[in-house]
């Protein structure tokens, strides 16, 4: 949970607990709980044989001060890691699987971070989100299918744990893909044509889709356009 807040470089995966830890009521509740433990610790130190030790006295004084801090400055002072701004463009040259994966993870973390930010969505943004999500889940399902087949090629045992886990993940992503396709179809024809102004959120979605496609397809410049279709890479 704290990796969401503490890492200075901001490169830790964003925690799903970010919104919880940022909530004022939760911060106050955490502070009160820590304060109770702090006062109990002070009482133990006061009864110890080190009560005349200068360091112990200083520590007790600091702990008492911290326990009386009603507005939680120590918790409020720890900032949330912000997602990268703006989205990094996808390079035109070929990237290694490691580089593509790093970009996918960074984009996913940024999208998770944007979920915790209040913002208004236009119908056009919802439509493009559904389109991007259907592409992303389709590529993810194909990738998992490839990995599942390769897993059973290496070990035909249908009861092996890895193969079963991959198949289960494939089924889940395929269901998600079917749901996103339904959302995309529901939006089809509902939004009037007009100029496109891609939001930061849409840019992250588009670039995540492109990187996933380049990880799956044997084309270093793959895009979701039909003319860029290519054979799948060997697993």
JSON list of N, CA, C and O in Angstrom, two decimals, residues 109-144:
[
{"chain": "A", "resi": 109, "resn": "UNK", "atom": "N", "xyz": [-0.61, 1.55, -15.09]},
{"chain": "A", "resi": 109, "resn": "UNK", "atom": "CA", "xyz": [-0.54, 2.25, -13.81]},
{"chain": "A", "resi": 109, "resn": "UNK", "atom": "C", "xyz": [-1.10, 3.67, -13.92]},
{"chain": "A", "resi": 109, "resn": "UNK", "atom": "O", "xyz": [-1.77, 4.17, -13.01]},
{"chain": "A", "resi": 110, "resn": "UNK", "atom": "N", "xyz": [-0.79, 4.34, -15.05]},
{"chain": "A", "resi": 110, "resn": "UNK", "atom": "CA", "xyz": [-1.31, 5.69, -15.25]},
{"chain": "A", "resi": 110, "resn": "UNK", "atom": "C", "xyz": [-2.83, 5.67, -15.35]},
{"chain": "A", "resi": 110, "resn": "UNK", "atom": "O", "xyz": [-3.51, 6.54, -14.79]},
{"chain": "A", "resi": 111, "resn": "UNK", "atom": "N", "xyz": [-3.38, 4.68, -16.04]},
{"chain": "A", "resi": 111, "resn": "UNK", "atom": "CA", "xyz": [-4.83, 4.58, -16.17]},
{"chain": "A", "resi": 111, "resn": "UNK", "atom": "C", "xyz": [-5.47, 4.31, -14.81]},
{"chain": "A", "resi": 111, "resn": "UNK", "atom": "O", "xyz": [-6.54, 4.85, -14.49]},
{"chain": "A", "resi": 112, "resn": "UNK", "atom": "N", "xyz": [-4.84, 3.47, -14.01]},
{"chain": "A", "resi": 112, "resn": "UNK", "atom": "CA", "xyz": [-5.36, 3.21, -12.66]},
{"chain": "A", "resi": 112, "resn": "UNK", "atom": "C", "xyz": [-5.34, 4.48, -11.84]},
{"chain": "A", "resi": 112, "resn": "UNK", "atom": "O", "xyz": [-6.25, 4.76, -11.06]},
{"chain": "A", "resi": 113, "resn": "UNK", "atom": "N", "xyz": [-4.27, 5.28, -11.99]},
{"chain": "A", "resi": 113, "resn": "UNK", "atom": "CA", "xyz": [-4.19, 6.54, -11.28]},
{"chain": "A", "resi": 113, "resn": "UNK", "atom": "C", "xyz": [-5.28, 7.50, -11.70]},
{"chain": "A", "resi": 113, "resn": "UNK", "atom": "O", "xyz": [-5.86, 8.22, -10.88]},
{"chain": "A", "resi": 114, "resn": "UNK", "atom": "N", "xyz": [-5.58, 7.53, -12.99]},
{"chain": "A", "resi": 114, "resn": "UNK", "atom": "CA", "xyz": [-6.62, 8.44, -13.49]},
{"chain": "A", "resi": 114, "resn": "UNK", "atom": "C", "xyz": [-7.99, 8.05, -12.97]},
{"chain": "A", "resi": 114, "resn": "UNK", "atom": "O", "xyz": [-8.88, 8.90, -12.88]},
{"chain": "A", "resi": 115, "resn": "UNK", "atom": "N", "xyz": [-8.18, 6.77, -12.63]},
{"chain": "A", "resi": 115, "resn": "UNK", "atom": "CA", "xyz": [-9.48, 6.35, -12.08]},
{"chain": "A", "resi": 115, "resn": "UNK", "atom": "C", "xyz": [-9.78, 7.03, -10.75]},
{"chain": "A", "resi": 115, "resn": "UNK", "atom": "O", "xyz": [-10.94, 7.16, -10.36]},
{"chain": "A", "resi": 116, "resn": "UNK", "atom": "N", "xyz": [-8.73, 7.44, -10.03]},
{"chain": "A", "resi": 116, "resn": "UNK", "atom": "CA", "xyz": [-8.92, 8.06, -8.73]},
{"chain": "A", "resi": 116, "resn": "UNK", "atom": "C", "xyz": [-9.04, 9.57, -8.82]},
{"chain": "A", "resi": 116, "resn": "UNK", "atom": "O", "xyz": [-9.11, 10.24, -7.80]},
{"chain": "A", "resi": 117, "resn": "UNK", "atom": "N", "xyz": [-9.07, 10.12, -10.03]},
{"chain": "A", "resi": 117, "resn": "UNK", "atom": "CA", "xyz": [-9.14, 11.57, -10.20]},
{"chain": "A", "resi": 117, "resn": "UNK", "atom": "C", "xyz": [-10.53, 11.96, -10.69]},
{"chain": "A", "resi": 117, "resn": "UNK", "atom": "O", "xyz": [-11.02, 11.39, -11.66]},
{"chain": "A", "resi": 118, "resn": "UNK", "atom": "N", "xyz": [-11.16, 12.92, -10.02]},
{"chain": "A", "resi": 118, "resn": "UNK", "atom": "CA", "xyz": [-12.48, 13.36, -10.51]},
{"chain": "A", "resi": 118, "resn": "UNK", "atom": "C", "xyz": [-12.34, 14.05, -11.86]},
{"chain": "A", "resi": 118, "resn": "UNK", "atom": "O", "xyz": [-11.51, 14.93, -12.04]},
{"chain": "A", "resi": 119, "resn": "UNK", "atom": "N", "xyz": [-13.16, 13.64, -12.82]},
{"chain": "A", "resi": 119, "resn": "UNK", "atom": "CA", "xyz": [-13.10, 14.22, -14.15]},
{"chain": "A", "resi": 119, "resn": "UNK", "atom": "C", "xyz": [-14.42, 13.96, -14.85]},
{"chain": "A", "resi": 119, "resn": "UNK", "atom": "O", "xyz": [-15.19, 13.08, -14.48]},
{"chain": "A", "resi": 120, "resn": "UNK", "atom": "N", "xyz": [-14.68, 14.78, -15.85]},
{"chain": "A", "resi": 120, "resn": "UNK", "atom": "CA", "xyz": [-15.91, 14.63, -16.62]},
{"chain": "A", "resi": 120, "resn": "UNK", "atom": "C", "xyz": [-15.59, 13.90, -17.92]},
{"chain": "A", "resi": 120, "resn": "UNK", "atom": "O", "xyz": [-14.57, 14.13, -18.55]},
{"chain": "A", "resi": 121, "resn": "UNK", "atom": "N", "xyz": [-16.52, 13.03, -18.33]},
{"chain": "A", "resi": 121, "resn": "UNK", "atom": "CA", "xyz": [-16.34, 12.28, -19.56]},
{"chain": "A", "resi": 121, "resn": "UNK", "atom": "C", "xyz": [-17.42, 12.68, -20.55]},
{"chain": "A", "resi": 121, "resn": "UNK", "atom": "O", "xyz": [-18.59, 12.75, -20.20]},
{"chain": "A", "resi": 122, "resn": "UNK", "atom": "N", "xyz": [-17.01, 12.91, -21.77]},
{"chain": "A", "resi": 122, "resn": "UNK", "atom": "CA", "xyz": [-17.97, 13.19, -22.83]},
{"chain": "A", "resi": 122, "resn": "UNK", "atom": "C", "xyz": [-18.40, 11.87, -23.46]},
{"chain": "A", "resi": 122, "resn": "UNK", "atom": "O", "xyz": [-17.72, 10.86, -23.33]},
{"chain": "A", "resi": 123, "resn": "UNK", "atom": "N", "xyz": [-19.54, 11.87, -24.17]},
{"chain": "A", "resi": 123, "resn": "UNK", "atom": "CA", "xyz": [-19.95, 10.64, -24.87]},
{"chain": "A", "resi": 123, "resn": "UNK", "atom": "C", "xyz": [-18.87, 10.14, -25.82]},
{"chain": "A", "resi": 123, "resn": "UNK", "atom": "O", "xyz": [-18.67, 8.93, -25.95]},
{"chain": "A", "resi": 124, "resn": "UNK", "atom": "N", "xyz": [-18.17, 11.04, -26.48]},
{"chain": "A", "resi": 124, "resn": "UNK", "atom": "CA", "xyz": [-17.12, 10.63, -27.41]},
{"chain": "A", "resi": 124, "resn": "UNK", "atom": "C", "xyz": [-16.00, 9.88, -26.67]},
{"chain": "A", "resi": 124, "resn": "UNK", "atom": "O", "xyz": [-15.45, 8.89, -27.17]},
{"chain": "A", "resi": 125, "resn": "UNK", "atom": "N", "xyz": [-15.65, 10.37, -25.47]},
{"chain": "A", "resi": 125, "resn": "UNK", "atom": "CA", "xyz": [-14.61, 9.68, -24.69]},
{"chain": "A", "resi": 125, "resn": "UNK", "atom": "C", "xyz": [-15.07, 8.30, -24.27]},
{"chain": "A", "resi": 125, "resn": "UNK", "atom": "O", "xyz": [-14.28, 7.34, -24.29]},
{"chain": "A", "resi": 126, "resn": "UNK", "atom": "N", "xyz": [-16.33, 8.18, -23.86]},
{"chain": "A", "resi": 126, "resn": "UNK", "atom": "CA", "xyz": [-16.82, 6.86, -23.49]},
{"chain": "A", "resi": 126, "resn": "UNK", "atom": "C", "xyz": [-16.80, 5.91, -24.68]},
{"chain": "A", "resi": 126, "resn": "UNK", "atom": "O", "xyz": [-16.47, 4.73, -24.55]},
{"chain": "A", "resi": 127, "resn": "UNK", "atom": "N", "xyz": [-17.17, 6.42, -25.86]},
{"chain": "A", "resi": 127, "resn": "UNK", "atom": "CA", "xyz": [-17.17, 5.60, -27.05]},
{"chain": "A", "resi": 127, "resn": "UNK", "atom": "C", "xyz": [-15.76, 5.12, -27.38]},
{"chain": "A", "resi": 127, "resn": "UNK", "atom": "O", "xyz": [-15.54, 3.94, -27.68]},
{"chain": "A", "resi": 128, "resn": "UNK", "atom": "N", "xyz": [-14.79, 6.03, -27.32]},
{"chain": "A", "resi": 128, "resn": "UNK", "atom": "CA", "xyz": [-13.42, 5.66, -27.64]},
{"chain": "A", "resi": 128, "resn": "UNK", "atom": "C", "xyz": [-12.83, 4.74, -26.57]},
{"chain": "A", "resi": 128, "resn": "UNK", "atom": "O", "xyz": [-12.00, 3.89, -26.86]},
{"chain": "A", "resi": 129, "resn": "UNK", "atom": "N", "xyz": [-13.26, 4.93, -25.32]},
{"chain": "A", "resi": 129, "resn": "UNK", "atom": "CA", "xyz": [-12.81, 4.03, -24.25]},
{"chain": "A", "resi": 129, "resn": "UNK", "atom": "C", "xyz": [-13.29, 2.61, -24.52]},
{"chain": "A", "resi": 129, "resn": "UNK", "atom": "O", "xyz": [-12.54, 1.64, -24.37]},
{"chain": "A", "resi": 130, "resn": "UNK", "atom": "N", "xyz": [-14.55, 2.47, -24.90]},
{"chain": "A", "resi": 130, "resn": "UNK", "atom": "CA", "xyz": [-15.09, 1.14, -25.20]},
{"chain": "A", "resi": 130, "resn": "UNK", "atom": "C", "xyz": [-14.36, 0.50, -26.38]},
{"chain": "A", "resi": 130, "resn": "UNK", "atom": "O", "xyz": [-14.08, -0.71, -26.36]},
{"chain": "A", "resi": 131, "resn": "UNK", "atom": "N", "xyz": [-14.07, 1.30, -27.40]},
{"chain": "A", "resi": 131, "resn": "UNK", "atom": "CA", "xyz": [-13.33, 0.77, -28.56]},
{"chain": "A", "resi": 131, "resn": "UNK", "atom": "C", "xyz": [-11.94, 0.30, -28.15]},
{"chain": "A", "resi": 131, "resn": "UNK", "atom": "O", "xyz": [-11.52, -0.82, -28.49]},
{"chain": "A", "resi": 132, "resn": "UNK", "atom": "N", "xyz": [-11.21, 1.15, -27.40]},
{"chain": "A", "resi": 132, "resn": "UNK", "atom": "CA", "xyz": [-9.86, 0.78, -26.97]},
{"chain": "A", "resi": 132, "resn": "UNK", "atom": "C", "xyz": [-9.88, -0.44, -26.06]},
{"chain": "A", "resi": 132, "resn": "UNK", "atom": "O", "xyz": [-9.04, -1.34, -26.19]},
{"chain": "A", "resi": 133, "resn": "UNK", "atom": "N", "xyz": [-10.85, -0.49, -25.15]},
{"chain": "A", "resi": 133, "resn": "UNK", "atom": "CA", "xyz": [-10.92, -1.62, -24.22]},
{"chain": "A", "resi": 133, "resn": "UNK", "atom": "C", "xyz": [-11.24, -2.92, -24.95]},
{"chain": "A", "resi": 133, "resn": "UNK", "atom": "O", "xyz": [-10.74, -4.00, -24.59]},
{"chain": "A", "resi": 134, "resn": "UNK", "atom": "N", "xyz": [-12.07, -2.84, -25.98]},
{"chain": "A", "resi": 134, "resn": "UNK", "atom": "CA", "xyz": [-12.39, -4.07, -26.74]},
{"chain": "A", "resi": 134, "resn": "UNK", "atom": "C", "xyz": [-11.16, -4.55, -27.50]},
{"chain": "A", "resi": 134, "resn": "UNK", "atom": "O", "xyz": [-10.92, -5.76, -27.61]},
{"chain": "A", "resi": 135, "resn": "UNK", "atom": "N", "xyz": [-10.36, -3.62, -28.03]},
{"chain": "A", "resi": 135, "resn": "UNK", "atom": "CA", "xyz": [-9.12, -4.00, -28.72]},
{"chain": "A", "resi": 135, "resn": "UNK", "atom": "C", "xyz": [-8.13, -4.60, -27.72]},
{"chain": "A", "resi": 135, "resn": "UNK", "atom": "O", "xyz": [-7.51, -5.64, -27.98]},
{"chain": "A", "resi": 136, "resn": "UNK", "atom": "N", "xyz": [-7.97, -3.94, -26.57]},
{"chain": "A", "resi": 136, "resn": "UNK", "atom": "CA", "xyz": [-7.01, -4.40, -25.56]},
{"chain": "A", "resi": 136, "resn": "UNK", "atom": "C", "xyz": [-7.37, -5.80, -25.06]},
{"chain": "A", "resi": 136, "resn": "UNK", "atom": "O", "xyz": [-6.51, -6.69, -24.97]},
{"chain": "A", "resi": 137, "resn": "UNK", "atom": "N", "xyz": [-8.65, -6.03, -24.74]},
{"chain": "A", "resi": 137, "resn": "UNK", "atom": "CA", "xyz": [-9.04, -7.34, -24.22]},
{"chain": "A", "resi": 137, "resn": "UNK", "atom": "C", "xyz": [-8.96, -8.42, -25.31]},
{"chain": "A", "resi": 137, "resn": "UNK", "atom": "O", "xyz": [-8.67, -9.58, -25.01]},
{"chain": "A", "resi": 138, "resn": "UNK", "atom": "N", "xyz": [-9.19, -8.04, -26.57]},
{"chain": "A", "resi": 138, "resn": "UNK", "atom": "CA", "xyz": [-9.06, -9.01, -27.67]},
{"chain": "A", "resi": 138, "resn": "UNK", "atom": "C", "xyz": [-7.61, -9.45, -27.81]},
{"chain": "A", "resi": 138, "resn": "UNK", "atom": "O", "xyz": [-7.32, -10.65, -27.94]},
{"chain": "A", "resi": 139, "resn": "UNK", "atom": "N", "xyz": [-6.68, -8.49, -27.77]},
{"chain": "A", "resi": 139, "resn": "UNK", "atom": "CA", "xyz": [-5.26, -8.83, -27.88]},
{"chain": "A", "resi": 139, "resn": "UNK", "atom": "C", "xyz": [-4.82, -9.66, -26.67]},
{"chain": "A", "resi": 139, "resn": "UNK", "atom": "O", "xyz": [-4.07, -10.64, -26.81]},
{"chain": "A", "resi": 140, "resn": "UNK", "atom": "N", "xyz": [-5.29, -9.27, -25.48]},
{"chain": "A", "resi": 140, "resn": "UNK", "atom": "CA", "xyz": [-4.92, -10.01, -24.27]},
{"chain": "A", "resi": 140, "resn": "UNK", "atom": "C", "xyz": [-5.42, -11.45, -24.34]},
{"chain": "A", "resi": 140, "resn": "UNK", "atom": "O", "xyz": [-4.71, -12.39, -23.96]},
{"chain": "A", "resi": 141, "resn": "UNK", "atom": "N", "xyz": [-6.64, -11.64, -24.83]},
{"chain": "A", "resi": 141, "resn": "UNK", "atom": "CA", "xyz": [-7.19, -13.00, -24.95]},
{"chain": "A", "resi": 141, "resn": "UNK", "atom": "C", "xyz": [-6.38, -13.82, -25.95]},
{"chain": "A", "resi": 141, "resn": "UNK", "atom": "O", "xyz": [-6.09, -15.01, -25.70]},
{"chain": "A", "resi": 142, "resn": "UNK", "atom": "N", "xyz": [-6.01, -13.22, -27.08]},
{"chain": "A", "resi": 142, "resn": "UNK", "atom": "CA", "xyz": [-5.19, -13.94, -28.07]},
{"chain": "A", "resi": 142, "resn": "UNK", "atom": "C", "xyz": [-3.83, -14.30, -27.48]},
{"chain": "A", "resi": 142, "resn": "UNK", "atom": "O", "xyz": [-3.30, -15.40, -27.72]},
{"chain": "A", "resi": 143, "resn": "UNK", "atom": "N", "xyz": [-3.23, -13.38, -26.73]},
{"chain": "A", "resi": 143, "resn": "UNK", "atom": "CA", "xyz": [-1.93, -13.64, -26.12]},
{"chain": "A", "resi": 143, "resn": "UNK", "atom": "C", "xyz": [-2.01, -14.80, -25.14]},
{"chain": "A", "resi": 143, "resn": "UNK", "atom": "O", "xyz": [-1.15, -15.69, -25.13]},
{"chain": "A", "resi": 144, "resn": "UNK", "atom": "N", "xyz": [-3.04, -14.80, -24.31]},
{"chain": "A", "resi": 144, "resn": "UNK", "atom": "CA", "xyz": [-3.20, -15.88, -23.34]},
{"chain": "A", "resi": 144, "resn": "UNK", "atom": "C", "xyz": [-3.49, -17.21, -24.03]},
{"chain": "A", "resi": 144, "resn": "UNK", "atom": "O", "xyz": [-3.02, -18.26, -23.57]}
]
